[in-house]
Amino acid sequence: MTALADRSVPAPTDASSPDTSADLGRRARWDAGVRLSVLVTVWASLLLVTYWWVTGGGVQDLTGWASGLTSTGRLTGLLASDLLLFQVLLMARVPVVEKAFGQERLARTHRLVGFTSFTAMLAHIGLITWGYAAGDLAATPGELWNLTVDYPGMLLAAAGTACLVMVVVTSIKAARRRLRYESWHLMHLYAYAGVGLALPHQLWTGQDFLASTARTAFWWGLWIACALSVLTWRVVLPLWRSARYRLRVSGVVEEGDGVVSVHMSSGRSARMTAEAGQFFTFRFLSGAGWTRGHPYSLSAAPDGRSLRITVKEVGDGSSALRRLRPGTRVLVEGPYGRLSPRARTRRKVALIGAGVGVTPLRALAEALPYAPGEVGLIHRFTGQPLFEAELRRLSVERGLQVMWLPGRRRAEGSWLGDGMGDVDDVTAVRHWLPDVAERDVYVCGPEPWARDVARSLTAAGLPAENLHVESFGW
Ligand SMILES: Cc1cc2nc3c(=O)[nH]c(=O)nc-3n(C[C@H](O)[C@H](O)[C@H](O)COP(=O)(O)OP(=O)(O)OC[C@H]3O[C@@H](n4cnc5c(N)ncnc54)[C@H](O)[C@@H]3O)c2cc1C
């Protein structure tokens, strides 16, 4: 088991050893600033609505039982609305936010904000109804009915709540596992309906919303920002880019083991803005099922005019790719993701990928500027490794160090193959990457496997900000 660093690196045929230091980390620092600003903005908005609740008499109302319930119910309603609108903004693929957070972090933040705003919403419904029932629990169900049928906008709000309940329940891991992805995704879109249907009752019965010009401006501003962001970056921009690039399939190549590569080229002179390691959501206009978008990472460094993806057949969408004909039109959303040069802050890099998870790392191994020996790639695989010839060529031409890790997964909780005997993951990491703490490490593969890799890298001393993980959702 030879340390990656000790592997002899043949003199690369490409003599130029690129200088990587000048702006290394500049974008990563900018992104860290953006993430902090988003965090501060969300907290500031939560404090602002709480301040308005306090100045609106919220605290005084806590002196009575029923008024206290109602007042706390108003506060949780305000916090739930605020978080729900930021939830929509976070998932609107606003470029500066998407680039700074990346897929994994956005998904984690989305779950946290989603469950928190949902819990606050349930507290809002329960407390405000209990308060309106004069604090009498037994009368609360009846009061809920009265509120729903008598108060303006409440029937819509009830429908909105039903949508959000469905979205949250189907997103609980146990439920999601039982659903086909497209069914889950379709139901998830009801979240927008849920948020939209809540608005009328806030305007018509929510005294906190329109009590002052500042509050009106705040809430309307947030609503309009959400609606415009979703429209601009989830609808208009993808359509505009797809029309501008006019991407078409130029070829499908068998890679073995139920894996195919799809080559696409742009029919226009416009250069496509994408970086190695990023992914797009693709829709191939090849007949039934085209409306379903699938995220696939670029498996070669993009040159502005053509793209390559490499896909493992795991279901009907991915299996349909091998039947694609040259000339098939392609619609794209993206590029997305932060598993790209953007996240790099160090000269030395390690790329660790399992199975088809090596696709974005293969692109990074081609695109990253590095001197021989500065970048190592560890490829875990069963059956045949992917891109063997290409990685060997990069090893010869660029001094990429490659380690092949064949074999089935050894045991739950370990990311190593069954050929590794009983060496523990952390010892293996420390041996292969003795300088792991001085590197940026990019990890991609199935979710549970990627979690095990991340755990062992952290235990081996890799700082969290230098760990860049993307999983393929399964
Ligand atoms: C950021 C990202 C990059 C990816 N890059 C690649 C890649 O380069 N090569 C590759 O082979 N696979 C990649 N995948 C996984 C790929 O998107 C799914 O395998 C594919 O969408 C499966 O669709 P299906 O209809 O064949 O299978 P299904 O039977 O519908 O789904 C199989 C599994 O894929 C997941 N999945 C299905 N559709 C989606 C979707 N639209 N978004 C996210 N997960 C989905 C489901 O949760 C399910 O677990 C990537 C996934 C993500 C999230």
Coordinates of C-alpha atoms and ligand atoms in Angstrom, one line a residue:
M1 CA 0.0 0.0 0.0
T2 CA 2.2 2.8 -1.3
A3 CA 1.6 6.4 -0.2
L4 CA 0.3 8.5 -3.1
A5 CA 3.1 11.0 -2.4
D6 CA 5.8 8.4 -2.7
R7 CA 4.7 7.2 -6.1
S8 CA 7.2 8.0 -8.7
V9 CA 5.9 10.6 -11.1
P10 CA 7.1 10.3 -14.6
A11 CA 8.3 13.7 -16.1
P12 CA 5.2 15.1 -17.8
T13 CA 5.3 15.5 -21.5
D14 CA 3.6 18.9 -21.2
A15 CA 6.6 20.9 -19.9
S16 CA 4.7 24.0 -18.7
S17 CA 4.1 23.7 -14.9
P18 CA 1.2 26.1 -14.4
D19 CA 1.4 28.7 -11.6
T20 CA -1.6 28.1 -9.5
S21 CA -1.0 30.4 -6.5
A22 CA -2.0 33.8 -7.8
D23 CA -5.8 33.7 -7.3
L24 CA -6.0 30.3 -5.6
G25 CA -8.7 30.6 -3.0
R26 CA -10.0 34.1 -4.0
R27 CA -13.4 32.7 -5.2
A28 CA -13.6 30.3 -2.2
R29 CA -13.1 33.3 0.1
W30 CA -15.8 35.3 -1.8
D31 CA -18.2 32.3 -1.5
A32 CA -17.5 32.1 2.3
G33 CA -18.4 35.8 2.5
V34 CA -21.6 35.1 0.5
R35 CA -22.6 32.2 2.8
L36 CA -22.0 34.4 5.9
S37 CA -24.1 37.3 4.4
V38 CA -27.0 34.9 3.7
L39 CA -26.8 33.6 7.2
V40 CA -26.7 37.1 8.7
T41 CA -29.5 38.3 6.4
V42 CA -31.8 35.4 7.5
W43 CA -31.1 35.9 11.2
A44 CA -31.5 39.7 10.8
S45 CA -34.9 39.2 9.2
L46 CA -36.0 36.8 11.9
L47 CA -34.9 39.4 14.6
L48 CA -36.6 42.2 12.6
V49 CA -40.0 40.4 12.5
T50 CA -39.6 39.5 16.2
Y51 CA -38.8 43.1 17.0
W52 CA -42.0 44.2 15.1
W53 CA -43.9 41.5 17.2
V54 CA -42.5 43.0 20.4
T55 CA -43.3 46.7 19.4
G56 CA -46.7 45.5 18.3
G57 CA -47.5 44.5 21.8
G58 CA -46.5 40.8 21.5
V59 CA -44.8 40.7 24.9
Q60 CA -47.5 42.5 26.8
D61 CA -50.1 40.0 25.4
L62 CA -48.2 37.2 27.1
T63 CA -49.6 38.3 30.5
G64 CA -53.0 36.6 29.8
W65 CA -53.4 32.8 29.1
A66 CA -55.5 33.1 25.9
S67 CA -53.8 36.3 24.7
G68 CA -50.4 34.7 25.4
L69 CA -51.3 31.7 23.3
T70 CA -52.5 34.0 20.5
S71 CA -49.5 36.2 20.7
T72 CA -47.0 33.3 20.6
G73 CA -49.1 31.9 17.7
R74 CA -48.6 35.2 15.9
L75 CA -44.8 35.1 16.5
T76 CA -44.4 31.5 15.2
G77 CA -46.5 32.5 12.2
L78 CA -44.2 35.4 11.4
L79 CA -41.1 33.3 11.8
A80 CA -42.5 30.4 9.7
S81 CA -43.4 32.8 6.9
D82 CA -40.0 34.5 6.9
L83 CA -38.2 31.1 6.9
L84 CA -40.5 29.7 4.2
L85 CA -39.8 32.7 1.9
F86 CA -36.0 32.3 2.4
Q87 CA -36.5 28.6 1.7
V88 CA -37.9 29.5 -1.7
L89 CA -35.0 32.0 -2.3
L90 CA -32.4 29.4 -1.3
M91 CA -33.8 26.9 -3.9
A92 CA -34.3 29.5 -6.6
R93 CA -30.8 28.8 -8.0
V94 CA -29.8 32.4 -7.6
P95 CA -26.3 32.2 -9.2
V96 CA -24.3 34.0 -6.4
V97 CA -26.0 31.8 -3.8
E98 CA -25.9 28.6 -5.7
K99 CA -22.2 29.0 -6.5
A100 CA -21.4 29.8 -2.9
F101 CA -23.3 27.0 -1.3
G102 CA -23.2 24.2 -4.0
Q103 CA -25.5 21.2 -4.2
E104 CA -24.7 19.4 -0.9
R105 CA -24.8 22.4 1.4
L106 CA -27.9 23.8 -0.3
A107 CA -29.7 20.5 0.1
R108 CA -28.7 20.3 3.8
T109 CA -29.7 24.0 4.5
H110 CA -32.9 23.3 2.6
R111 CA -33.8 20.4 4.9
L112 CA -33.0 22.4 8.0
V113 CA -34.9 25.6 7.0
G114 CA -37.7 23.4 5.6
F115 CA -38.3 21.4 8.8
T116 CA -37.8 24.5 11.0
S117 CA -40.3 26.6 9.1
F118 CA -42.8 23.7 9.0
T119 CA -42.6 23.2 12.7
A120 CA -43.1 26.9 13.3
M121 CA -46.1 26.8 11.0
L122 CA -47.7 23.9 12.9
A123 CA -47.0 25.8 16.2
H124 CA -48.6 28.9 14.6
I125 CA -51.8 27.0 13.6
G126 CA -52.1 25.2 17.0
L127 CA -51.3 28.2 19.3
I128 CA -53.3 30.8 17.5
T129 CA -56.4 28.5 17.3
W130 CA -56.0 27.6 21.0
G131 CA -55.7 31.3 21.8
Y132 CA -58.8 32.1 19.8
A133 CA -60.6 29.3 21.7
A134 CA -60.0 31.4 24.8
G135 CA -57.3 28.9 25.9
D136 CA -59.8 26.1 26.1
L137 CA -58.2 23.0 24.5
A138 CA -61.4 21.1 24.1
A139 CA -62.9 24.0 22.1
T140 CA -59.9 24.3 19.9
P141 CA -60.9 21.8 17.1
G142 CA -64.3 23.6 16.8
E143 CA -62.5 27.0 16.7
L144 CA -60.2 25.7 14.0
W145 CA -63.2 24.9 11.9
N146 CA -64.7 28.4 12.5
L147 CA -61.5 30.2 11.7
T148 CA -61.1 28.2 8.5
V149 CA -64.6 28.8 7.2
D150 CA -65.3 32.3 8.6
Y151 CA -62.0 34.2 8.3
P152 CA -60.9 35.6 4.9
G153 CA -58.2 33.7 3.1
M154 CA -58.3 30.8 5.6
L155 CA -59.7 28.2 3.2
L156 CA -56.7 29.0 0.9
A157 CA -54.4 28.9 3.8
A158 CA -55.8 25.5 4.8
A159 CA -55.2 24.2 1.2
G160 CA -51.6 25.7 1.4
T161 CA -51.0 23.9 4.7
A162 CA -52.2 20.6 3.2
C163 CA -49.7 21.1 0.3
L164 CA -46.8 21.8 2.8
V165 CA -47.8 18.8 5.0
M166 CA -47.7 16.5 1.9
V167 CA -44.3 18.0 0.8
V168 CA -42.7 17.5 4.3
V169 CA -44.2 14.0 4.9
T170 CA -43.0 12.7 1.5
S171 CA -39.5 14.2 2.2
I172 CA -39.0 12.2 5.4
K173 CA -36.3 9.7 4.4
A174 CA -38.5 6.6 5.1
A175 CA -41.3 7.9 2.9
R176 CA -39.0 9.2 0.2
R177 CA -37.4 5.8 -0.2
R178 CA -40.8 4.3 -1.1
L179 CA -41.5 6.9 -3.8
R180 CA -40.3 7.0 -7.4
Y181 CA -38.1 10.1 -7.8
E182 CA -40.4 11.7 -10.3
S183 CA -43.4 11.2 -8.1
W184 CA -41.5 12.7 -5.2
H185 CA -40.3 15.6 -7.3
L186 CA -43.7 16.4 -8.6
M187 CA -45.2 16.5 -5.1
H188 CA -42.3 18.7 -4.0
L189 CA -43.3 21.3 -6.6
Y190 CA -46.5 21.7 -4.5
A191 CA -44.4 23.5 -2.0
Y192 CA -44.7 26.6 -4.2
A193 CA -48.5 26.3 -4.2
G194 CA -48.3 25.8 -0.4
V195 CA -46.3 29.1 0.0
G196 CA -48.5 31.0 -2.5
L197 CA -51.8 29.9 -0.9
A198 CA -50.7 31.1 2.5
L199 CA -50.2 34.7 1.4
P200 CA -53.9 35.9 1.2
H201 CA -54.7 35.1 4.9
Q202 CA -51.5 36.9 5.9
L203 CA -52.6 40.1 4.1
W204 CA -56.3 39.8 5.1
T205 CA -56.0 38.7 8.7
G206 CA -52.3 39.2 9.6
Q207 CA -52.2 42.5 11.5
D208 CA -48.4 42.3 11.6
F209 CA -48.0 42.4 7.9
L210 CA -49.5 45.7 6.9
A211 CA -49.3 47.6 10.2
S212 CA -46.7 50.0 8.9
T213 CA -45.1 51.0 5.6
A214 CA -41.8 49.4 6.7
R215 CA -43.6 46.0 7.4
T216 CA -45.6 46.2 4.2
A217 CA -42.4 47.0 2.2
F218 CA -40.5 44.1 4.0
W219 CA -43.1 41.4 3.4
W220 CA -44.1 42.5 -0.2
G221 CA -40.4 42.9 -1.0
L222 CA -39.7 39.4 0.2
W223 CA -42.6 37.9 -1.7
I224 CA -41.8 39.7 -4.9
A225 CA -38.1 38.8 -4.6
C226 CA -39.1 35.1 -4.3
A227 CA -41.5 35.2 -7.2
L228 CA -39.0 37.0 -9.5
S229 CA -36.1 34.8 -8.4
V230 CA -37.9 31.6 -9.2
L231 CA -39.2 32.9 -12.5
T232 CA -35.8 34.3 -13.5
W233 CA -33.4 31.6 -12.5
R234 CA -35.5 28.5 -12.6
V235 CA -37.5 29.2 -15.7
V236 CA -36.3 32.1 -17.9
L237 CA -32.5 31.7 -17.6
P238 CA -32.6 27.9 -18.4
L239 CA -34.9 28.5 -21.4
W240 CA -32.7 31.3 -22.6
R241 CA -29.5 29.4 -22.2
S242 CA -31.0 26.3 -23.9
A243 CA -32.1 28.5 -26.8
R244 CA -28.7 30.2 -26.9
Y245 CA -26.6 27.0 -26.8
R246 CA -28.8 24.9 -29.1
L247 CA -27.1 21.8 -27.7
R248 CA -27.5 18.6 -29.6
V249 CA -26.3 15.0 -29.0
S250 CA -23.2 14.4 -31.1
G251 CA -22.6 10.8 -30.0
V252 CA -23.2 8.1 -27.5
V253 CA -20.2 5.9 -26.4
E254 CA -20.4 2.6 -24.5
E255 CA -18.0 2.8 -21.5
G256 CA -18.8 -0.8 -20.2
D257 CA -20.6 -2.0 -17.1
G258 CA -24.0 -0.4 -18.0
V259 CA -22.3 3.0 -18.3
V260 CA -22.5 5.2 -21.4
S261 CA -21.0 8.6 -22.3
V262 CA -23.1 11.2 -24.1
H263 CA -21.3 13.8 -26.1
M264 CA -23.1 17.0 -26.9
S265 CA -22.1 20.1 -28.9
S266 CA -23.4 23.6 -29.2
G267 CA -25.0 24.6 -32.5
R268 CA -24.1 28.3 -31.9
S269 CA -20.9 30.3 -31.5
A270 CA -21.9 31.3 -28.0
R271 CA -19.5 29.9 -25.4
M272 CA -21.1 27.8 -22.7
T273 CA -20.1 28.9 -19.2
A274 CA -19.4 25.8 -17.2
E275 CA -16.5 24.5 -15.1
A276 CA -15.1 21.0 -14.7
G277 CA -16.9 19.1 -12.0
Q278 CA -20.1 21.0 -12.3
F279 CA -23.4 19.4 -13.3
F280 CA -26.4 20.4 -15.4
T281 CA -30.0 19.1 -15.3
F282 CA -30.5 17.7 -18.7
R283 CA -33.7 17.1 -20.7
F284 CA -33.2 15.1 -23.9
L285 CA -36.0 15.8 -26.5
S286 CA -36.1 12.2 -27.5
G287 CA -39.8 11.4 -27.0
A288 CA -41.8 10.3 -23.9
G289 CA -40.3 11.3 -20.5
W290 CA -38.4 14.3 -21.9
T291 CA -40.0 16.6 -19.4
R292 CA -38.1 14.8 -16.6
G293 CA -34.8 16.5 -15.9
H294 CA -31.8 14.5 -14.6
P295 CA -28.7 16.0 -13.1
Y296 CA -25.5 14.6 -14.6
S297 CA -21.9 15.9 -14.0
L298 CA -19.5 16.9 -16.7
S299 CA -17.0 14.0 -17.2
A300 CA -14.5 16.0 -19.3
A301 CA -13.2 19.6 -18.9
P302 CA -15.8 21.7 -20.8
D303 CA -14.3 23.7 -23.7
G304 CA -17.2 26.1 -24.1
R305 CA -18.6 24.4 -27.2
S306 CA -19.1 20.8 -26.2
L307 CA -20.0 18.7 -23.2
R308 CA -19.5 15.1 -22.1
I309 CA -21.5 13.3 -19.4
T310 CA -21.0 9.7 -18.4
V311 CA -24.0 7.9 -16.9
K312 CA -24.6 4.7 -15.1
E313 CA -28.0 3.0 -15.9
V314 CA -29.9 2.8 -12.6
G315 CA -33.5 3.4 -13.8
D316 CA -35.6 4.4 -16.8
G317 CA -34.2 7.9 -17.3
S318 CA -30.5 7.0 -17.3
S319 CA -31.2 3.8 -19.3
A320 CA -32.8 5.8 -22.1
L321 CA -29.5 7.6 -22.8
R322 CA -27.9 4.7 -24.7
R323 CA -30.8 5.0 -27.3
L324 CA -30.2 8.7 -28.0
R325 CA -29.6 9.5 -31.6
P326 CA -27.1 12.1 -32.8
G327 CA -28.9 15.4 -33.5
T328 CA -31.3 15.0 -30.5
R329 CA -31.9 18.5 -29.0
V330 CA -30.9 19.0 -25.4
L331 CA -32.4 21.5 -22.9
V332 CA -30.2 22.4 -19.9
E333 CA -30.5 24.0 -16.5
G334 CA -27.3 25.0 -15.0
P335 CA -24.3 24.8 -14.6
Y336 CA -24.7 24.1 -11.0
G337 CA -22.5 22.7 -8.2
R338 CA -19.4 23.7 -6.3
L339 CA -17.3 20.5 -6.9
S340 CA -15.2 22.7 -9.2
P341 CA -11.9 24.7 -9.2
R342 CA -14.0 27.4 -7.5
A343 CA -13.7 25.6 -4.2
R344 CA -10.0 25.1 -4.3
T345 CA -7.7 27.0 -1.9
R346 CA -4.7 24.8 -1.8
R347 CA -2.1 23.8 -4.4
K348 CA -2.3 20.1 -3.4
V349 CA -5.5 18.3 -4.1
A350 CA -6.9 14.8 -3.7
L351 CA -9.8 13.4 -5.7
I352 CA -11.6 10.4 -4.3
G353 CA -14.5 8.9 -6.2
A354 CA -16.4 5.6 -6.3
G355 CA -17.9 4.0 -9.4
V356 CA -19.6 6.6 -11.7
G357 CA -18.9 9.1 -9.0
V358 CA -15.5 9.5 -10.6
T359 CA -17.0 11.5 -13.5
P360 CA -16.7 15.0 -12.1
L361 CA -13.3 14.1 -10.7
R362 CA -12.1 13.0 -14.1
A363 CA -13.0 16.4 -15.5
L364 CA -11.2 18.1 -12.6
A365 CA -8.1 16.0 -13.1
E366 CA -8.0 17.5 -16.7
A367 CA -9.0 21.1 -15.9
L368 CA -7.3 21.9 -12.6
P369 CA -3.9 23.7 -13.0
Y370 CA -1.3 21.7 -11.1
A371 CA 2.4 20.7 -11.1
P372 CA 3.3 17.0 -11.3
G373 CA 2.6 15.2 -8.1
E374 CA 0.3 17.9 -6.7
V375 CA -2.9 16.1 -7.5
G376 CA -3.8 12.5 -6.6
L377 CA -6.9 10.6 -7.6
I378 CA -8.2 7.5 -5.7
H379 CA -10.8 5.5 -7.8
R380 CA -12.9 3.0 -5.9
F381 CA -14.6 0.6 -8.3
T382 CA -16.1 -2.9 -8.7
G383 CA -15.7 -4.6 -12.1
Q384 CA -13.9 -2.2 -14.6
P385 CA -12.5 1.2 -13.6
L386 CA -14.0 4.1 -15.6
F387 CA -11.8 6.3 -17.8
E388 CA -8.7 4.0 -17.3
A389 CA -6.9 5.1 -20.5
E390 CA -7.7 8.8 -20.0
L391 CA -6.5 8.8 -16.4
R392 CA -3.3 6.9 -17.4
R393 CA -2.8 9.6 -20.1
L394 CA -3.2 12.4 -17.6
S395 CA -0.8 10.6 -15.3
V396 CA 1.8 10.6 -18.1
E397 CA 1.1 14.0 -19.5
R398 CA 0.3 16.0 -16.3
G399 CA 1.8 13.9 -13.5
L400 CA -1.5 13.0 -12.0
Q401 CA -1.1 10.3 -9.4
V402 CA -3.7 7.6 -9.7
M403 CA -4.6 4.9 -7.2
W404 CA -7.0 2.2 -8.3
L405 CA -9.0 0.6 -5.5
P406 CA -10.9 -2.4 -6.9
G407 CA -13.2 -4.7 -5.0
R408 CA -16.6 -4.8 -3.4
R409 CA -17.3 -2.5 -0.5
R410 CA -15.7 -4.1 2.5
A411 CA -18.1 -3.4 5.3
E412 CA -20.8 -1.0 6.4
G413 CA -19.1 2.2 7.7
S414 CA -15.9 1.7 5.6
W415 CA -15.3 3.1 2.2
L416 CA -12.4 0.8 1.4
G417 CA -12.6 -2.2 -0.9
D418 CA -12.6 -5.8 0.3
G419 CA -9.0 -6.2 -0.9
M420 CA -7.7 -4.0 1.9
G421 CA -7.6 -6.6 4.7
D422 CA -8.4 -5.1 8.1
V423 CA -6.6 -1.7 7.7
D424 CA -8.9 1.0 9.1
D425 CA -10.1 3.8 6.9
V426 CA -8.2 6.6 8.8
T427 CA -4.9 4.6 8.7
A428 CA -5.4 4.1 5.0
V429 CA -6.0 7.8 4.5
R430 CA -3.0 8.8 6.6
H431 CA -0.8 6.4 4.6
W432 CA -2.0 7.4 1.2
L433 CA -2.3 11.1 1.9
P434 CA 0.1 11.8 4.7
D435 CA -0.2 15.5 3.9
V436 CA -4.1 15.3 3.8
A437 CA -4.4 18.3 6.1
E438 CA -2.6 20.5 3.5
R439 CA -4.8 19.5 0.6
D440 CA -8.2 20.2 -0.8
V441 CA -10.1 16.9 -1.1
Y442 CA -13.0 16.4 -3.6
V443 CA -15.2 13.4 -2.9
C444 CA -18.0 12.1 -5.1
G445 CA -20.0 8.8 -5.0
P446 CA -23.0 7.2 -3.5
E447 CA -24.3 9.1 -0.4
P448 CA -23.5 6.5 2.4
W449 CA -20.0 5.9 0.8
A450 CA -19.2 9.6 0.6
R451 CA -20.2 10.0 4.2
D452 CA -17.7 7.3 5.3
V453 CA -15.0 9.0 3.2
A454 CA -15.7 12.4 4.8
R455 CA -15.7 10.9 8.3
S456 CA -12.3 9.3 7.8
L457 CA -10.8 12.4 6.1
T458 CA -12.0 14.6 9.0
A459 CA -10.6 12.1 11.5
A460 CA -7.3 12.2 9.6
G461 CA -7.1 16.0 10.2
L462 CA -8.6 17.5 7.0
P463 CA -10.2 20.9 7.9
A464 CA -14.0 21.0 7.0
E465 CA -13.5 24.0 4.6
N466 CA -11.1 21.9 2.5
L467 CA -13.5 19.0 2.1
H468 CA -15.8 19.2 -1.0
V469 CA -18.4 16.5 -1.3
E470 CA -21.1 15.8 -3.8
S471 CA -23.2 12.7 -3.8
F472 CA -25.5 11.5 -6.6
G473 CA -28.6 11.2 -4.4
W474 CA -28.5 7.4 -4.1
Ligands
LIG1 C1 -25.6 16.6 -8.6 C2 -25.8 15.2 -9.2 C3 -24.9 14.8 -10.2 C4 -25.1 13.5 -10.8 N1 -24.2 13.2 -11.8 C5 -24.3 11.9 -12.3 C6 -23.3 11.5 -13.3 O1 -22.4 12.2 -13.7 N2 -23.5 10.2 -13.8 C7 -24.5 9.3 -13.3 O2 -24.5 8.2 -13.7 N3 -25.4 9.8 -12.4 C8 -25.3 11.0 -11.9 N4 -26.2 11.4 -11.0 C9 -27.4 10.6 -10.6 C10 -28.4 10.6 -11.6 O3 -29.0 11.9 -11.7 C11 -29.5 9.6 -11.3 O4 -29.0 8.3 -11.3 C12 -30.6 9.6 -12.4 O5 -31.3 10.8 -12.4 C13 -31.5 8.4 -12.2 O6 -32.7 8.5 -12.9 P1 -33.4 7.2 -13.5 O7 -34.7 7.6 -14.1 O8 -32.5 6.5 -14.3 O9 -33.7 6.4 -12.2 P2 -34.8 6.4 -11.1 O10 -35.2 5.0 -10.9 O11 -35.8 7.4 -11.3 O12 -33.9 6.9 -9.9 C14 -32.8 6.1 -9.4 C15 -32.2 6.9 -8.3 O13 -31.7 8.2 -8.8 C16 -32.2 9.3 -8.0 N5 -32.7 10.3 -9.0 C17 -33.6 10.0 -10.0 N6 -33.8 11.2 -10.7 C18 -33.1 12.1 -10.0 C19 -33.0 13.5 -10.2 N7 -33.6 14.2 -11.2 N8 -32.2 14.2 -9.3 C20 -31.6 13.6 -8.4 N9 -31.6 12.3 -8.1 C21 -32.4 11.6 -9.0 C22 -33.4 8.7 -7.3 O14 -33.4 9.3 -6.0 C23 -33.2 7.3 -7.2 O15 -32.5 7.0 -6.0 C24 -26.1 12.7 -10.4 C25 -27.0 13.1 -9.4 C26 -26.8 14.4 -8.8 C27 -27.8 14.8 -7.7

